C-alpha atoms as a PDB file:
ATOM      1  CA  MET A   1     -83.121-171.473-144.184  1.00  0.00           C
ATOM      2  CA  LYS A   2     -86.555-172.347-142.808  1.00  0.00           C
ATOM      3  CA  GLU A   3     -85.023-175.001-140.536  1.00  0.00           C
ATOM      4  CA  LYS A   4     -82.287-172.571-139.405  1.00  0.00           C
ATOM      5  CA  ILE A   5     -84.901-169.936-138.521  1.00  0.00           C
ATOM      6  CA  MET A   6     -86.929-172.504-136.524  1.00  0.00           C
ATOM      7  CA  ALA A   7     -83.815-173.728-134.718  1.00  0.00           C
ATOM      8  CA  LYS A   8     -82.788-170.206-133.724  1.00  0.00           C
ATOM      9  CA  ALA A   9     -86.338-169.271-132.825  1.00  0.00           C
ATOM     10  CA  SER A  10     -86.716-172.350-130.594  1.00  0.00           C
ATOM     11  CA  GLU A  11     -83.446-171.577-128.820  1.00  0.00           C
ATOM     12  CA  LEU A  12     -84.481-168.017-128.159  1.00  0.00           C
ATOM     13  CA  PHE A  13     -88.059-168.920-127.098  1.00  0.00           C
ATOM     14  CA  LEU A  14     -86.752-171.369-124.502  1.00  0.00           C
ATOM     15  CA  LYS A  15     -84.142-168.946-123.266  1.00  0.00           C
ATOM     16  CA  LEU A  16     -86.224-165.781-123.037  1.00  0.00           C
ATOM     17  CA  GLY A  17     -89.807-166.840-123.518  1.00  0.00           C
ATOM     18  CA  PHE A  18     -92.391-166.865-126.299  1.00  0.00           C
ATOM     19  CA  LYS A  19     -93.826-163.403-125.554  1.00  0.00           C
ATOM     20  CA  SER A  20     -90.468-161.706-125.045  1.00  0.00           C
ATOM     21  CA  ILE A  21     -88.861-162.606-128.333  1.00  0.00           C
ATOM     22  CA  THR A  22     -89.840-160.587-131.465  1.00  0.00           C
ATOM     23  CA  MET A  23     -89.262-161.293-135.063  1.00  0.00           C
ATOM     24  CA  ASP A  24     -86.730-158.442-134.970  1.00  0.00           C
ATOM     25  CA  ASP A  25     -84.780-160.283-132.277  1.00  0.00           C
ATOM     26  CA  ILE A  26     -84.653-163.457-134.331  1.00  0.00           C
ATOM     27  CA  ALA A  27     -83.595-161.603-137.493  1.00  0.00           C
ATOM     28  CA  GLY A  28     -80.912-159.691-135.548  1.00  0.00           C
ATOM     29  CA  GLU A  29     -79.511-162.908-133.929  1.00  0.00           C
ATOM     30  CA  MET A  30     -79.289-164.543-137.405  1.00  0.00           C
ATOM     31  CA  CYS A  31     -77.957-161.410-139.239  1.00  0.00           C
ATOM     32  CA  ILE A  32     -80.829-161.658-141.756  1.00  0.00           C
ATOM     33  CA  SER A  33     -83.649-159.311-142.655  1.00  0.00           C
ATOM     34  CA  LYS A  34     -87.068-159.634-141.077  1.00  0.00           C
ATOM     35  CA  LYS A  35     -88.360-159.957-144.633  1.00  0.00           C
ATOM     36  CA  THR A  36     -86.491-163.265-144.958  1.00  0.00           C
ATOM     37  CA  ILE A  37     -88.354-164.645-141.930  1.00  0.00           C
ATOM     38  CA  TYR A  38     -91.710-163.515-143.284  1.00  0.00           C
ATOM     39  CA  LYS A  39     -90.907-165.340-146.523  1.00  0.00           C
ATOM     40  CA  TYR A  40     -91.272-168.628-144.614  1.00  0.00           C
ATOM     41  CA  PHE A  41     -93.599-167.605-141.714  1.00  0.00           C
ATOM     42  CA  CYS A  42     -96.508-165.224-142.296  1.00  0.00           C
ATOM     43  CA  ASN A  43     -96.606-164.197-138.639  1.00  0.00           C
ATOM     44  CA  LYS A  44     -95.048-164.936-135.233  1.00  0.00           C
ATOM     45  CA  GLU A  45     -97.862-167.336-134.213  1.00  0.00           C
ATOM     46  CA  VAL A  46     -97.104-169.649-137.141  1.00  0.00           C
ATOM     47  CA  LEU A  47     -93.369-169.602-136.297  1.00  0.00           C
ATOM     48  CA  ILE A  48     -94.178-170.426-132.641  1.00  0.00           C
ATOM     49  CA  GLU A  49     -96.511-173.242-133.630  1.00  0.00           C
ATOM     50  CA  GLU A  50     -93.951-174.827-135.988  1.00  0.00           C
ATOM     51  CA  SER A  51     -91.124-174.326-133.477  1.00  0.00           C
ATOM     52  CA  THR A  52     -93.066-176.021-130.683  1.00  0.00           C
ATOM     53  CA  GLU A  53     -93.631-179.030-133.007  1.00  0.00           C
ATOM     54  CA  ILE A  54     -89.852-179.255-133.515  1.00  0.00           C
ATOM     55  CA  MET A  55     -89.242-178.896-129.755  1.00  0.00           C
ATOM     56  CA  HIS A  56     -91.806-181.627-129.065  1.00  0.00           C
ATOM     57  CA  LYS A  57     -89.974-184.021-131.443  1.00  0.00           C
ATOM     58  CA  GLU A  58     -86.544-183.118-130.015  1.00  0.00           C
ATOM     59  CA  VAL A  59     -87.756-183.696-126.482  1.00  0.00           C
ATOM     60  CA  HIS A  60     -89.117-187.122-127.206  1.00  0.00           C
ATOM     61  CA  GLN A  61     -86.048-188.090-129.167  1.00  0.00           C
ATOM     62  CA  SER A  62     -84.021-187.169-126.053  1.00  0.00           C
ATOM     63  CA  ILE A  63     -86.419-189.158-123.812  1.00  0.00           C
ATOM     64  CA  ASN A  64     -86.122-192.185-126.105  1.00  0.00           C
ATOM     65  CA  ALA A  65     -82.341-191.922-126.052  1.00  0.00           C
ATOM     66  CA  ILE A  66     -82.460-192.014-122.165  1.00  0.00           C
ATOM     67  CA  VAL A  67     -84.834-194.984-122.182  1.00  0.00           C
ATOM     68  CA  GLN A  68     -82.486-196.853-124.513  1.00  0.00           C
ATOM     69  CA  LYS A  69     -79.719-196.602-121.867  1.00  0.00           C
ATOM     70  CA  ASN A  70     -81.677-199.039-119.769  1.00  0.00           C
ATOM     71  CA  TYR A  71     -81.436-197.287-116.408  1.00  0.00           C
ATOM     72  CA  ASN A  72     -83.692-198.649-113.633  1.00  0.00           C
ATOM     73  CA  ALA A  73     -87.119-196.999-113.607  1.00  0.00           C
ATOM     74  CA  ILE A  74     -86.348-194.497-110.876  1.00  0.00           C
ATOM     75  CA  GLN A  75     -83.030-193.364-112.261  1.00  0.00           C
ATOM     76  CA  GLU A  76     -84.651-193.104-115.728  1.00  0.00           C
ATOM     77  CA  ASN A  77     -87.112-190.507-114.339  1.00  0.00           C
ATOM     78  CA  PHE A  78     -84.282-188.509-112.730  1.00  0.00           C
ATOM     79  CA  GLU A  79     -82.282-188.567-115.954  1.00  0.00           C
ATOM     80  CA  ILE A  80     -85.358-187.354-117.945  1.00  0.00           C
ATOM     81  CA  ARG A  81     -85.852-184.572-115.385  1.00  0.00           C
ATOM     82  CA  LYS A  82     -82.172-183.626-115.684  1.00  0.00           C
ATOM     83  CA  MET A  83     -82.562-183.369-119.461  1.00  0.00           C
ATOM     84  CA  PHE A  84     -85.525-181.025-119.076  1.00  0.00           C
ATOM     85  CA  LYS A  85     -83.660-178.908-116.510  1.00  0.00           C
ATOM     86  CA  GLU A  86     -80.700-178.467-118.934  1.00  0.00           C
ATOM     87  CA  MET A  87     -83.071-177.633-121.796  1.00  0.00           C
ATOM     88  CA  PHE A  88     -85.083-175.033-119.937  1.00  0.00           C
ATOM     89  CA  ASN A  89     -82.449-173.698-117.514  1.00  0.00           C
ATOM     90  CA  ALA A  90     -81.503-170.435-119.285  1.00  0.00           C
ATOM     91  CA  GLY A  91     -84.604-168.313-118.618  1.00  0.00           C
ATOM     92  CA  ASP A  92     -86.177-166.670-115.577  1.00  0.00           C
ATOM     93  CA  THR A  93     -89.747-166.948-116.757  1.00  0.00           C
ATOM     94  CA  SER A  94     -91.142-170.361-117.557  1.00  0.00           C
ATOM     95  CA  PRO A  95     -91.525-170.688-121.383  1.00  0.00           C
ATOM     96  CA  MET A  96     -94.587-172.932-120.918  1.00  0.00           C
ATOM     97  CA  TYR A  97     -96.256-170.333-118.628  1.00  0.00           C
ATOM     98  CA  GLN A  98     -95.674-167.616-121.290  1.00  0.00           C
ATOM     99  CA  LEU A  99     -97.002-169.912-124.037  1.00  0.00           C
ATOM    100  CA  LYS A 100    -100.170-170.698-122.080  1.00  0.00           C
ATOM    101  CA  LYS A 101    -100.762-167.041-121.101  1.00  0.00           C
ATOM    102  CA  HIS A 102    -100.156-165.428-124.497  1.00  0.00           C
ATOM    103  CA  TYR A 103    -100.774-168.147-126.987  1.00  0.00           C
ATOM    104  CA  PRO A 104    -103.356-170.449-125.439  1.00  0.00           C
ATOM    105  CA  GLU A 105    -104.441-172.197-128.651  1.00  0.00           C
ATOM    106  CA  ILE A 106    -100.869-173.192-129.457  1.00  0.00           C
ATOM    107  CA  TYR A 107    -100.381-174.265-125.844  1.00  0.00           C
ATOM    108  CA  ASN A 108    -103.421-176.474-125.928  1.00  0.00           C
ATOM    109  CA  LYS A 109    -102.340-178.106-129.161  1.00  0.00           C
ATOM    110  CA  LEU A 110     -98.929-178.813-127.604  1.00  0.00           C
ATOM    111  CA  VAL A 111    -100.453-180.268-124.461  1.00  0.00           C
ATOM    112  CA  ASN A 112    -102.758-182.556-126.478  1.00  0.00           C
ATOM    113  CA  ARG A 113     -99.722-183.926-128.316  1.00  0.00           C
ATOM    114  CA  GLU A 114     -97.713-184.271-125.109  1.00  0.00           C
ATOM    115  CA  VAL A 115    -100.539-186.145-123.275  1.00  0.00           C
ATOM    116  CA  ASN A 116    -100.395-188.967-125.815  1.00  0.00           C
ATOM    117  CA  ASP A 117     -96.589-189.266-125.748  1.00  0.00           C
ATOM    118  CA  CYS A 118     -96.259-188.745-121.982  1.00  0.00           C
ATOM    119  CA  ASN A 119     -98.937-191.465-121.383  1.00  0.00           C
ATOM    120  CA  THR A 120     -96.703-193.949-123.259  1.00  0.00           C
ATOM    121  CA  VAL A 121     -93.520-192.882-121.463  1.00  0.00           C
ATOM    122  CA  PHE A 122     -95.019-192.818-117.972  1.00  0.00           C
ATOM    123  CA  LYS A 123     -96.833-196.124-118.468  1.00  0.00           C
ATOM    124  CA  GLN A 124     -93.689-197.892-119.781  1.00  0.00           C
ATOM    125  CA  ASN A 125     -91.729-196.520-116.790  1.00  0.00           C
ATOM    126  CA  ILE A 126     -94.334-197.867-114.314  1.00  0.00           C
ATOM    127  CA  LEU A 127     -94.332-201.318-115.958  1.00  0.00           C
ATOM    128  CA  LYS A 128     -90.524-201.332-115.895  1.00  0.00           C
ATOM    129  CA  GLY A 129     -90.477-200.335-112.223  1.00  0.00           C
ATOM    130  CA  ILE A 130     -92.908-203.154-111.322  1.00  0.00           C
ATOM    131  CA  GLU A 131     -90.753-205.725-113.152  1.00  0.00           C
ATOM    132  CA  GLU A 132     -87.688-204.486-111.295  1.00  0.00           C
ATOM    133  CA  GLY A 133     -89.366-204.657-107.956  1.00  0.00           C
ATOM    134  CA  LEU A 134     -89.051-200.923-107.384  1.00  0.00           C
ATOM    135  CA  TYR A 135     -92.793-200.191-107.713  1.00  0.00           C
ATOM    136  CA  ARG A 136     -95.674-202.115-106.192  1.00  0.00           C
ATOM    137  CA  ASN A 137     -97.308-204.694-108.425  1.00  0.00           C
ATOM    138  CA  ASP A 138    -100.892-203.783-107.400  1.00  0.00           C
ATOM    139  CA  LEU A 139    -100.880-200.271-108.890  1.00  0.00           C
ATOM    140  CA  PRO A 140    -103.791-198.833-110.882  1.00  0.00           C
ATOM    141  CA  ILE A 141    -101.376-197.858-113.652  1.00  0.00           C
ATOM    142  CA  GLU A 142    -103.663-195.696-115.778  1.00  0.00           C
ATOM    143  CA  THR A 143    -104.709-193.700-112.762  1.00  0.00           C
ATOM    144  CA  TYR A 144    -101.101-193.070-111.679  1.00  0.00           C
ATOM    145  CA  VAL A 145    -100.141-192.026-115.211  1.00  0.00           C
ATOM    146  CA  LYS A 146    -103.009-189.519-115.225  1.00  0.00           C
ATOM    147  CA  PHE A 147    -102.158-188.179-111.798  1.00  0.00           C
ATOM    148  CA  TYR A 148     -98.563-187.577-112.776  1.00  0.00           C
ATOM    149  CA  TYR A 149     -99.112-185.830-116.067  1.00  0.00           C
ATOM    150  CA  THR A 150    -101.824-183.706-114.535  1.00  0.00           C
ATOM    151  CA  LEU A 151     -99.374-182.555-111.905  1.00  0.00           C
ATOM    152  CA  ILE A 152     -96.616-181.861-114.388  1.00  0.00           C
ATOM    153  CA  PHE A 153     -98.724-179.938-116.869  1.00  0.00           C
ATOM    154  CA  ASP A 154    -100.347-177.881-114.064  1.00  0.00           C
ATOM    155  CA  ILE A 155     -96.922-176.925-112.773  1.00  0.00           C
ATOM    156  CA  ASN A 156     -95.592-175.940-116.188  1.00  0.00           C
ATOM    157  CA  GLY A 157     -98.615-174.049-117.261  1.00  0.00           C
ATOM    158  CA  ASN A 158     -99.249-172.093-114.044  1.00  0.00           C
ATOM    159  CA  THR A 159     -95.840-171.319-112.530  1.00  0.00           C
ATOM    160  CA  VAL A 160     -94.258-168.063-113.672  1.00  0.00           C
ATOM    161  CA  SER A 161     -90.675-168.688-112.384  1.00  0.00           C
ATOM    162  CA  GLU A 162     -88.707-171.397-114.240  1.00  0.00           C
ATOM    163  CA  LYS A 163     -86.610-172.038-111.091  1.00  0.00           C
ATOM    164  CA  GLU A 164     -89.780-172.541-109.001  1.00  0.00           C
ATOM    165  CA  ALA A 165     -91.304-174.783-111.739  1.00  0.00           C
ATOM    166  CA  GLN A 166     -88.142-176.989-111.691  1.00  0.00           C
ATOM    167  CA  GLN A 167     -88.311-177.346-107.854  1.00  0.00           C
ATOM    168  CA  LEU A 168     -92.003-178.229-108.025  1.00  0.00           C
ATOM    169  CA  GLU A 169     -91.271-180.821-110.769  1.00  0.00           C
ATOM    170  CA  LEU A 170     -88.746-182.435-108.472  1.00  0.00           C
ATOM    171  CA  ASP A 171     -91.301-182.435-105.648  1.00  0.00           C
ATOM    172  CA  ALA A 172     -93.869-184.008-107.987  1.00  0.00           C
ATOM    173  CA  LEU A 173     -91.424-186.719-109.079  1.00  0.00           C
ATOM    174  CA  GLU A 174     -90.705-187.520-105.403  1.00  0.00           C
ATOM    175  CA  TYR A 175     -94.457-187.506-104.589  1.00  0.00           C
ATOM    176  CA  HIS A 176     -95.179-189.739-107.652  1.00  0.00           C
ATOM    177  CA  THR A 177     -92.371-192.196-106.842  1.00  0.00           C
ATOM    178  CA  ARG A 178     -93.122-192.501-103.094  1.00  0.00           C
ATOM    179  CA  ALA A 179     -96.758-193.268-103.945  1.00  0.00           C
ATOM    180  CA  MET A 180     -95.702-196.273-106.052  1.00  0.00           C
ATOM    181  CA  ALA A 181     -92.486-197.473-104.448  1.00  0.00           C
ATOM    182  CA  THR A 182     -91.653-200.706-102.663  1.00  0.00           C
ATOM    183  CA  LEU A 183     -89.082-200.621 -99.877  1.00  0.00           C
ATOM    184  CA  ALA A 184     -86.351-201.206-102.531  1.00  0.00           C
ATOM    185  CA  GLY A 185     -87.839-198.293-104.514  1.00  0.00           C
ATOM    186  CA  ILE A 186     -87.759-195.978-101.510  1.00  0.00           C
ATOM    187  CA  ILE A 187     -84.056-196.794-100.976  1.00  0.00           C
ATOM    188  CA  GLU A 188     -83.332-196.093-104.664  1.00  0.00           C
ATOM    189  CA  LEU A 189     -85.356-192.823-104.531  1.00  0.00           C
ATOM    190  CA  GLU A 190     -83.523-191.572-101.427  1.00  0.00           C
ATOM    191  CA  LYS A 191     -80.216-192.255-103.153  1.00  0.00           C
ATOM    192  CA  HIS A 192     -81.135-190.037-106.100  1.00  0.00           C
ATOM    193  CA  LEU A 193     -82.570-187.340-103.880  1.00  0.00           C
ATOM    194  CA  GLN A 194     -79.365-187.296-101.865  1.00  0.00           C
ATOM    195  CA  ASN A 195     -77.240-187.031-105.034  1.00  0.00           C
ATOM    196  CA  HIS A 196     -79.463-184.219-106.299  1.00  0.00           C
ATOM    197  CA  ASN A 197     -78.961-182.319-102.981  1.00  0.00           C
ATOM    198  CA  ILE A 198     -75.144-182.758-103.120  1.00  0.00           C
ATOM    199  CA  ILE A 199     -75.120-181.394-106.672  1.00  0.00           C
ATOM    200  CA  GLN A 200     -77.393-178.486-105.737  1.00  0.00           C
ATOM    201  CA  ASN A 201     -75.291-177.586-102.693  1.00  0.00           C
ATOM    202  CA  SER A 202     -72.049-177.651-104.719  1.00  0.00           C
ATOM    203  CA  ASN A 203     -73.388-175.258-107.385  1.00  0.00           C
END
């Protein structure tokens, strides 16, 4: 039951935001009493904290699954971005913005966990891109990793609209890639940007 409550809470938090969803909402969605939820979670903050840990694990399992498919480095980043877009697409207000505004301690813990894992993912992607000839081989890798996660976390924590956050994330990905790319990398980037525009215009 505890896992079911966290799964439903995570779904609702991502869809409608951490502040908007109440314990009553979760109980109503699950057709259980609020007392049942309080049996496992003494308050909403504890439920949010445990739910964000689950989300963190699920996100990185999804990222690892994408990495295992062995796309080239640039396509890999676009596939990861697509996964995030599908995960966060339901709501109007950015869940990360709500989390930072209303539950800053939980947000800071989440960011600290994310920094370590994102460091690894971003660094591996840059090394892969260098090997493939898509990124320049003279890059200060640690600096570029730091630049990129600083951009991404700033966008997610400070942008109210989820739609705007997703557009800014795409702009950040283009900015990050252009800064590192060889001529072959630019050609690959332009291909994915064009595909993205075709998909956007058809929706």
